[in-house]
Coordinates of C-alpha atoms in Angstrom, one line a residue:
X1 CA 3.5 10.1 15.5
X2 CA 3.8 8.8 11.9
X3 CA 5.1 5.4 10.9
X4 CA 7.1 5.1 7.8
X5 CA 5.5 2.3 5.7
X6 CA 2.5 0.5 5.5
X7 CA 2.4 -3.0 6.6
X8 CA 2.3 -6.1 5.6
X9 CA 0.8 -9.8 6.5
X10 CA 2.0 -13.2 5.9
X11 CA 0.4 -16.5 6.8
X12 CA 2.3 -19.9 7.7
X13 CA 0.9 -23.4 6.8
X14 CA 3.0 -26.7 8.3
X15 CA 6.1 -26.8 7.0
X16 CA 7.4 -30.2 3.5
X17 CA 10.1 -31.1 2.5
X18 CA 12.1 -29.5 -0.9
X19 CA 13.6 -31.8 -4.1
X20 CA 17.0 -31.1 -5.2
X21 CA 16.6 -28.9 -8.6
X22 CA 19.2 -27.3 -11.0
X23 CA 20.1 -24.0 -10.2
X24 CA 18.3 -21.4 -12.1
X25 CA 20.7 -19.7 -14.8
X26 CA 20.3 -15.9 -13.4
X27 CA 22.9 -12.8 -13.1
X28 CA 24.2 -12.5 -9.5
X29 CA 23.2 -9.7 -7.4
X30 CA 25.2 -7.4 -5.2
X31 CA 24.0 -8.0 -2.1
X32 CA 23.2 -6.0 0.8
X33 CA 23.6 -6.4 4.7
X34 CA 20.9 -7.7 5.9
X35 CA 18.0 -4.6 6.5
X36 CA 16.0 -6.8 8.6
X37 CA 15.4 -10.5 9.7
X38 CA 12.1 -11.6 8.2
X39 CA 8.8 -10.7 9.6
X40 CA 7.1 -13.2 12.3
X41 CA 4.2 -14.9 10.5
X42 CA 0.7 -16.7 12.2
X43 CA -1.3 -18.9 11.2
X44 CA -4.5 -17.4 11.0
X45 CA -4.2 -16.8 7.2
X46 CA -2.9 -13.1 5.8
X47 CA -3.7 -12.2 9.5
X48 CA -7.2 -12.1 8.8
X49 CA -8.9 -12.3 12.1
X50 CA -5.9 -10.7 13.6
X51 CA -5.6 -7.2 12.2
X52 CA -3.0 -5.9 15.0
X53 CA -1.2 -8.6 14.2
X54 CA -0.8 -7.6 10.9
X55 CA -0.2 -4.2 11.6
X56 CA 2.6 -5.1 13.8
X57 CA 4.3 -7.7 11.2
X58 CA 6.3 -6.6 8.6
X59 CA 9.3 -4.5 10.3
X60 CA 10.9 -2.6 13.6
X61 CA 10.5 1.0 12.8
X62 CA 11.0 4.2 14.1
X63 CA 7.9 5.7 16.0
X64 CA 7.9 9.5 17.6
X65 CA 5.1 9.9 20.8
X66 CA 1.8 11.5 19.8
X67 CA 2.0 14.7 20.7
X68 CA -0.5 16.7 23.3
X69 CA -1.8 18.7 20.2
X70 CA -0.6 17.4 16.8
X71 CA -0.7 20.2 14.3
X72 CA -3.6 18.3 12.2
X73 CA -6.1 20.8 14.1
X74 CA -6.4 22.5 17.7
X75 CA -9.4 22.4 19.5
X76 CA -12.8 20.7 18.8
X77 CA -14.8 23.8 17.4
X78 CA -18.3 21.5 16.2
X79 CA -19.5 17.8 15.3
X80 CA -19.7 17.2 12.2
X81 CA -22.4 17.4 9.9
X82 CA -24.2 13.9 9.1
X83 CA -24.6 14.4 5.9
X84 CA -21.5 13.0 4.0
X85 CA -21.1 16.4 1.5
X86 CA -20.1 19.5 3.4
X87 CA -23.0 22.7 3.3
X88 CA -21.8 25.2 0.6
X89 CA -20.6 28.2 1.2
X90 CA -19.0 27.5 4.2
X91 CA -15.3 28.6 5.2
X92 CA -12.4 26.1 5.1
X93 CA -12.5 22.6 6.8
X94 CA -16.1 23.6 7.4
X95 CA -17.9 23.0 3.6
X96 CA -16.6 24.7 0.5
X97 CA -13.7 23.2 -0.8
X98 CA -10.7 25.3 -1.8
X99 CA -8.8 24.3 -4.9
X100 CA -9.4 23.0 -8.2
X101 CA -11.1 19.1 -7.0
X102 CA -13.0 17.9 -3.5
X103 CA -11.3 18.3 -0.5
X104 CA -12.4 16.3 2.7
X105 CA -13.5 18.3 5.6
X106 CA -10.3 17.6 9.8
X107 CA -12.1 20.6 11.8
X108 CA -10.2 21.2 14.3
X109 CA -9.4 18.8 17.0
X110 CA -10.7 15.9 14.4
X111 CA -7.3 14.7 13.1
X112 CA -8.9 12.9 10.0
X113 CA -5.4 14.2 8.0
X114 CA -4.2 10.2 8.1
X115 CA -7.6 9.4 6.8
X116 CA -8.2 11.4 3.8
X117 CA -4.9 10.6 2.7
X118 CA -5.9 7.3 2.3
X119 CA -9.3 8.1 0.9
X120 CA -7.7 10.6 -1.6
X121 CA -4.9 8.0 -3.1
X122 CA -7.8 5.0 -3.5
X123 CA -10.3 7.6 -4.9
X124 CA -7.8 8.2 -6.7
X125 CA -7.3 4.6 -8.7
X126 CA -10.5 3.8 -10.0
X127 CA -10.2 0.7 -11.4
X128 CA -10.1 -0.3 -7.3
X129 CA -13.1 2.7 -6.3
X130 CA -15.2 1.8 -9.2
X131 CA -15.3 -2.2 -8.7
X132 CA -15.6 -2.4 -4.6
X133 CA -18.9 0.4 -5.0
X134 CA -20.1 -2.2 -8.0
X135 CA -19.3 -5.4 -5.7
X136 CA -20.7 -4.3 -2.4
X137 CA -24.7 -6.5 -1.8
X138 CA -27.4 -4.6 -1.7
X139 CA -27.9 -6.4 1.6
X140 CA -24.8 -4.8 2.9
X141 CA -26.9 -1.8 5.5
X142 CA -28.2 -5.0 7.2
X143 CA -25.7 -6.3 9.6
X144 CA -23.6 -4.7 12.1
X145 CA -20.1 -6.4 11.3
X146 CA -17.2 -4.0 11.9
X147 CA -15.6 -5.1 8.3
X148 CA -19.2 -4.7 6.5
X149 CA -19.0 -1.3 8.6
X150 CA -15.9 -0.2 7.2
X151 CA -16.1 -1.3 3.5
X152 CA -19.9 0.5 3.5
X153 CA -18.6 3.6 4.6
X154 CA -15.0 3.9 2.5
X155 CA -17.9 3.5 -0.5
X156 CA -20.3 6.1 0.7
X157 CA -17.1 8.5 0.7
X158 CA -15.9 7.4 -2.9
X159 CA -19.3 8.3 -4.2
X160 CA -19.3 10.8 -2.8
X161 CA -16.6 12.0 -4.5
X162 CA -17.5 10.7 -7.5
X163 CA -20.8 12.6 -7.7
X164 CA -18.7 16.5 -6.8
X165 CA -16.0 15.3 -9.0
X166 CA -19.1 14.7 -12.1
X167 CA -21.1 17.9 -11.6
X168 CA -17.9 19.5 -11.6
X169 CA -18.4 20.9 -7.8
X170 CA -14.9 21.4 -5.5
X171 CA -17.2 21.2 -2.5
X172 CA -16.0 19.1 0.8
X173 CA -17.1 15.9 1.9
X174 CA -17.1 14.5 5.1
X175 CA -15.1 11.0 6.3
X176 CA -16.9 11.1 9.1
X177 CA -18.6 7.7 9.3
X178 CA -15.8 5.9 8.1
X179 CA -14.6 6.9 10.6
X180 CA -16.0 6.4 13.5
X181 CA -15.9 2.3 11.6
X182 CA -12.3 2.1 12.2
X183 CA -12.7 3.3 15.5
X184 CA -15.1 0.4 16.1
X185 CA -13.0 -2.1 14.4
X186 CA -10.6 -2.2 16.9
X187 CA -11.6 -0.7 19.6
X188 CA -10.8 -2.0 22.7
X189 CA -7.1 -2.1 24.5
X190 CA -4.6 -0.7 21.9
X191 CA -7.4 0.8 19.9
X192 CA -5.3 2.2 16.8
X193 CA -8.1 4.4 15.3
X194 CA -9.8 6.5 18.0
X195 CA -11.8 9.2 17.6
X196 CA -10.1 12.8 17.9
X197 CA -7.1 11.2 18.0
X198 CA -3.9 11.0 15.6
X199 CA -3.2 8.1 14.3
X200 CA -1.2 6.1 11.3
X201 CA -2.1 6.7 7.7
X202 CA -0.5 3.8 6.4
X203 CA -1.7 1.0 9.6
X204 CA -5.7 2.8 8.5
X205 CA -4.7 1.8 4.6
X206 CA -4.1 -1.9 5.7
X207 CA -6.7 -1.7 8.0
X208 CA -8.9 -0.7 5.7
X209 CA -7.4 -3.6 2.8
X210 CA -8.1 -5.8 5.3
X211 CA -11.5 -5.4 6.5
X212 CA -12.6 -5.0 2.8
X213 CA -11.5 -8.1 1.7
X214 CA -13.1 -10.1 4.8
X215 CA -16.6 -7.8 4.3
X216 CA -16.5 -9.1 0.5
X217 CA -16.8 -13.1 1.7
X218 CA -19.1 -14.9 0.6
X219 CA -20.9 -15.4 4.2
X220 CA -21.2 -12.0 3.5
X221 CA -22.8 -11.9 -0.2
X222 CA -19.7 -10.6 -1.7
X223 CA -21.0 -10.0 -5.3
X224 CA -18.0 -12.0 -6.6
X225 CA -16.3 -13.9 -3.8
X226 CA -16.7 -17.0 -4.9
X227 CA -13.8 -16.8 -7.9
X228 CA -11.5 -19.4 -8.4
X229 CA -8.7 -19.4 -6.3
X230 CA -5.2 -20.1 -6.8
X231 CA -4.6 -23.8 -7.3
X232 CA -2.8 -25.7 -4.6
X233 CA -0.5 -28.7 -5.1
X234 CA -0.6 -31.3 -3.0
X235 CA 2.9 -32.0 -3.7
X236 CA 4.3 -28.8 -3.3
X237 CA 7.0 -28.5 -1.0
X238 CA 7.7 -25.7 1.3
X239 CA 5.4 -23.6 3.8
X240 CA 2.2 -20.9 3.5
X241 CA -0.7 -20.2 1.3
X242 CA -1.6 -17.2 -0.7
X243 CA -4.8 -15.5 0.7
X244 CA -7.3 -16.3 -1.7
X245 CA -6.0 -20.3 -0.6
X246 CA -6.9 -19.7 2.7
X247 CA -9.8 -18.1 2.4
X248 CA -11.2 -19.7 -0.1
X249 CA -12.2 -17.0 -1.5
X250 CA -10.7 -13.7 -3.9
X251 CA -11.6 -10.4 -3.3
X252 CA -11.2 -6.6 -5.5
X253 CA -8.6 -6.0 -2.8
X254 CA -6.9 -9.0 -3.7
X255 CA -6.8 -8.5 -7.1
X256 CA -6.1 -5.0 -7.2
X257 CA -3.4 -4.6 -4.8
X258 CA -3.1 -8.6 -3.8
X259 CA 0.8 -9.5 -4.8
X260 CA 0.9 -13.2 -4.4
X261 CA 4.4 -14.0 -3.6
X262 CA 6.9 -17.2 -3.4
X263 CA 10.1 -16.6 -1.4
X264 CA 12.3 -19.5 -2.1
X265 CA 16.3 -20.8 -2.7
X266 CA 17.8 -22.2 -5.0
X267 CA 21.3 -23.2 -3.9
X268 CA 24.1 -22.3 -6.5
X269 CA 26.3 -24.7 -4.8
X270 CA 25.0 -27.9 -4.7
X271 CA 21.0 -27.8 -6.4
X272 CA 18.4 -27.5 -3.8
X273 CA 15.8 -25.7 -3.9
X274 CA 14.7 -24.7 0.3
X275 CA 13.5 -22.0 2.4
X276 CA 10.0 -22.0 0.3
X277 CA 7.5 -19.4 1.7
X278 CA 4.4 -18.9 0.3
X279 CA 2.2 -15.3 1.5
X280 CA 0.1 -12.6 0.0
X281 CA 1.1 -8.8 0.9
X282 CA -0.6 -5.9 -0.4
X283 CA 2.3 -3.5 -0.1
X284 CA 5.9 -4.2 -0.7
X285 CA 8.5 -2.4 2.2
X286 CA 11.4 -0.1 0.8
X287 CA 13.9 1.2 4.0
X288 CA 14.5 4.4 2.3
X289 CA 18.3 5.2 3.0
X290 CA 18.6 1.2 1.2
X291 CA 17.2 2.6 -1.6
X292 CA 19.7 5.3 -1.6
X293 CA 22.9 3.0 -1.0
X294 CA 22.2 1.0 -3.8
X295 CA 21.2 3.6 -5.7
X296 CA 24.5 5.0 -5.5
X297 CA 26.7 2.4 -4.7
X298 CA 25.7 -1.1 -5.3
X299 CA 27.4 -2.6 -8.7
X300 CA 25.5 -3.3 -11.3
X301 CA 22.1 -1.2 -9.9
X302 CA 20.8 1.1 -12.2
X303 CA 17.1 1.5 -11.6
X304 CA 14.5 1.7 -8.8
X305 CA 13.3 -1.3 -9.8
X306 CA 17.3 -2.7 -9.8
X307 CA 17.9 -1.9 -6.3
X308 CA 14.7 -3.2 -5.2
X309 CA 15.7 -6.6 -6.4
X310 CA 19.4 -6.0 -4.7
X311 CA 17.8 -5.1 -1.2
X312 CA 15.1 -8.3 -1.5
X313 CA 17.9 -10.2 -1.9
X314 CA 20.0 -9.1 1.3
X315 CA 18.1 -11.6 2.9
X316 CA 20.3 -14.9 2.6
X317 CA 19.9 -18.0 4.7
X318 CA 21.4 -21.4 4.8
X319 CA 20.8 -24.2 2.1
X320 CA 19.2 -26.3 4.4
X321 CA 21.1 -29.6 5.6
X322 CA 17.1 -31.6 6.5
X323 CA 16.0 -31.6 2.8
X324 CA 19.4 -32.4 1.5
X325 CA 20.9 -29.2 1.5
X326 CA 25.0 -28.3 1.6
X327 CA 24.6 -25.9 4.2
X328 CA 25.9 -22.8 2.2
X329 CA 24.7 -19.3 2.1
X330 CA 22.6 -18.0 -0.6
X331 CA 20.2 -15.1 -1.5
X332 CA 16.4 -15.5 -1.4
X333 CA 15.1 -15.0 -4.2
X334 CA 11.1 -13.7 -4.7
X335 CA 8.9 -14.6 -7.4
X336 CA 5.0 -14.0 -7.8
X337 CA 3.3 -16.9 -8.1
X338 CA 0.2 -16.8 -10.6
X339 CA -3.5 -16.7 -9.7
X340 CA -6.0 -19.1 -11.1
X341 CA -8.2 -17.4 -12.9
X342 CA -6.3 -13.9 -12.8
X343 CA -3.2 -12.3 -13.2
X344 CA 0.2 -12.9 -11.5
X345 CA 1.0 -9.3 -11.0
X346 CA -1.5 -7.3 -9.2
X347 CA -3.8 -3.9 -11.0
X348 CA -1.6 -1.5 -8.2
X349 CA 1.1 -2.0 -6.7
X350 CA 2.0 0.1 -3.9
X351 CA 5.3 0.7 -2.5
X352 CA 5.7 1.1 1.3
X353 CA 9.1 3.9 1.8
X354 CA 10.4 3.2 5.7
X355 CA 12.2 6.2 7.1
X356 CA 15.0 6.2 10.0
X357 CA 12.7 9.0 11.1
X358 CA 9.7 10.8 11.7
X359 CA 11.3 14.2 11.0
X360 CA 14.2 14.1 8.7
X361 CA 16.6 16.4 7.5
X362 CA 15.4 18.0 3.6
X363 CA 18.4 16.5 2.1
X364 CA 17.5 12.4 2.6
X365 CA 14.6 13.3 1.7
X366 CA 15.6 15.1 -1.8
X367 CA 17.8 12.5 -2.1
X368 CA 15.2 10.0 -1.8
X369 CA 13.2 11.2 -4.5
X370 CA 15.6 11.4 -7.1
X371 CA 15.9 7.4 -7.1
X372 CA 12.5 6.9 -6.9
X373 CA 10.8 6.4 -10.9
X374 CA 7.4 7.7 -11.8
X375 CA 7.5 4.2 -13.8
X376 CA 8.0 0.8 -12.9
X377 CA 8.5 -2.5 -14.5
X378 CA 6.9 -5.5 -11.6
X379 CA 9.1 -7.9 -13.9
X380 CA 12.5 -6.4 -12.6
X381 CA 11.9 -6.8 -9.0
X382 CA 9.7 -9.8 -9.1
X383 CA 10.6 -13.2 -11.2
X384 CA 7.8 -14.9 -13.2
X385 CA 6.0 -11.7 -13.8
X386 CA 4.4 -12.3 -16.9
X387 CA 6.3 -10.8 -20.2
X388 CA 3.3 -9.4 -21.4
X389 CA 2.6 -7.4 -18.3
X390 CA 2.4 -3.5 -18.7
X391 CA 4.8 -0.4 -17.2
X392 CA 3.0 0.6 -13.6
X393 CA 3.1 4.5 -13.7
X394 CA 3.3 6.3 -10.6
X395 CA -0.3 7.7 -9.7
X396 CA -0.3 8.6 -6.2
X397 CA 1.8 9.3 -3.4
X398 CA 1.0 9.7 1.0
X399 CA 3.5 12.0 2.4
X400 CA 3.3 13.4 6.1
X401 CA 5.3 16.4 7.8
X402 CA 5.8 16.2 11.2
X403 CA 2.1 15.2 12.8
X404 CA 0.2 16.1 9.2
X405 CA -0.4 14.1 5.9
X406 CA -1.2 15.6 2.9
X407 CA -0.8 13.6 -0.6
X408 CA 0.1 14.1 -4.1
X409 CA -2.5 12.9 -7.1
X410 CA -2.0 12.6 -10.9
X411 CA -5.4 14.1 -12.3
X412 CA -7.9 11.5 -13.4
X413 CA -7.7 12.7 -17.0
X414 CA -3.3 12.0 -17.4
X415 CA -2.7 8.5 -18.2
X416 CA -1.4 9.9 -21.7
X417 CA 0.3 12.1 -20.3
X418 CA 4.6 12.1 -21.4
X419 CA 6.0 9.9 -18.6
X420 CA 9.3 12.6 -19.0
X421 CA 6.8 15.6 -17.2
X422 CA 5.2 13.0 -15.1
X423 CA 1.8 13.9 -15.4
X424 CA -0.1 16.8 -14.3
X425 CA -0.2 16.6 -10.7
X426 CA -2.6 18.3 -7.8
X427 CA -1.8 18.7 -3.9
X428 CA -4.3 17.3 -1.5
X429 CA -4.3 18.9 1.8
X430 CA -7.8 18.1 3.4
X431 CA -10.6 20.9 2.4
X432 CA -7.6 22.7 0.6
X433 CA -6.4 21.6 -3.4
X434 CA -3.8 22.4 -5.7
X435 CA -2.7 22.1 -9.3
X436 CA 1.0 21.3 -8.6
X437 CA 1.9 20.9 -12.3
X438 CA 4.9 17.8 -13.4
X439 CA 6.7 14.9 -10.9
X440 CA 9.3 17.9 -10.7
X441 CA 6.8 20.2 -8.9
X442 CA 6.0 17.4 -6.5
X443 CA 10.0 17.1 -5.8
X444 CA 10.0 20.5 -5.0
X445 CA 6.9 20.8 -3.2
X446 CA 8.1 17.5 -1.1
X447 CA 11.7 19.5 -0.1
X448 CA 10.4 22.2 0.3
X449 CA 7.8 21.0 2.7
X450 CA 9.6 18.2 4.1
X451 CA 7.2 16.0 3.2
X452 CA 8.1 11.9 3.3
X453 CA 7.0 9.7 1.2
X454 CA 5.3 7.0 3.4
X455 CA 3.1 5.3 0.0
X456 CA 3.5 4.9 -3.1
X457 CA 0.5 4.1 -5.4
X458 CA 1.8 2.6 -9.0
X459 CA -1.1 1.6 -11.3
X460 CA -0.7 -0.9 -14.3
X461 CA -0.5 0.6 -17.6
X462 CA -3.4 -1.7 -18.7
X463 CA -5.7 -1.1 -15.3
X464 CA -6.9 2.6 -16.1
X465 CA -10.2 4.2 -16.3
X466 CA -13.4 3.2 -13.8
X467 CA -14.0 0.0 -13.5
X468 CA -15.8 -2.1 -15.6
X469 CA -14.8 -0.2 -19.0

């Protein structure tokens, strides 16, 4: 069944000593009971060579067993045509889309809805969808590498959606090639995306991020893979490396979605800094229940950003006696580590909501969405975010109900929409696309359909528009 949140990974290296520092002069954040133990990390570098480890690393969550016949589709009626765009004039899910924008094919028995919401969400972030197409080398078609196949087929779908949009057509685009490439990527024991089986959208999103990042490695001829990486200080205390430090290159996936996080503890009692851990993640996970509790009950929590930082601060550890600490419990702080030659803040910010169940009551959905903001100040969530970083605006939302996925996205020409209105939103349910209205209308649609948001995509204010503009 659908998972409750997107997955995130961490890379770890050898431990190092910590040096005493003066305690930071920061406001004390109220604490909640710990939500979950920190996820395990491995030494392979953001699980770059171990997809299954990355997908399982982020948190323990509730997942339902797969239904024998998910509502996403029934028995298979016909195989997909080899071309990407469906034949015009055919019925729903069989060629012509229904609505103001291009839809995506999901014939009976294919169970493509989990992938379709990922495609629509990423395509509605043109700074990524346009840039990744520009960065693909011409030689991509000459290799059988599974990661390259995923990247190339993703770009193929993006190009087809671009063509439909520029022509004003509302036909349908088939995700066939990408679905097959994902199946090959995780084939074998424990396969995640087998054809004609239901799968998890947040896992598919993470798998695509990993695959495209690896596909743009220098060995594959990635157009901009040899950019400067984050500097590694030989005397830097703590464990772990950022993704570009581990891999030796910085991909467009890392630039757009990667958060280079440095966790640390600055003891308020003795001043020792310890427990430093560095890693890169693509998604910031927040338990939906914890968000509601923090917003409604935690002292000093007023905004969604306050709640996110408050939840992160609930992870407390003892001041490390091995490096001269005093053993007093302190909250773990989270800062963004600046990337060499790039911005400390990613162009897009993915917020993953983790739910207690795959089928919650609509009152819980409404309570959660009441505390979701359509704008986000990343500097109120992480430390060391440059003060000049523009605010982020909500652009896309992936949701599920029962065993089916749908998505909402703001119209491409809506960058200057009134923030209070939330923009002009559309819904994407496979072949069917509809005009929804403002953000309040999206919330009402989620309440009516018991749609549980699982991944929210925010875009930085200066990252709007197509790649290269």
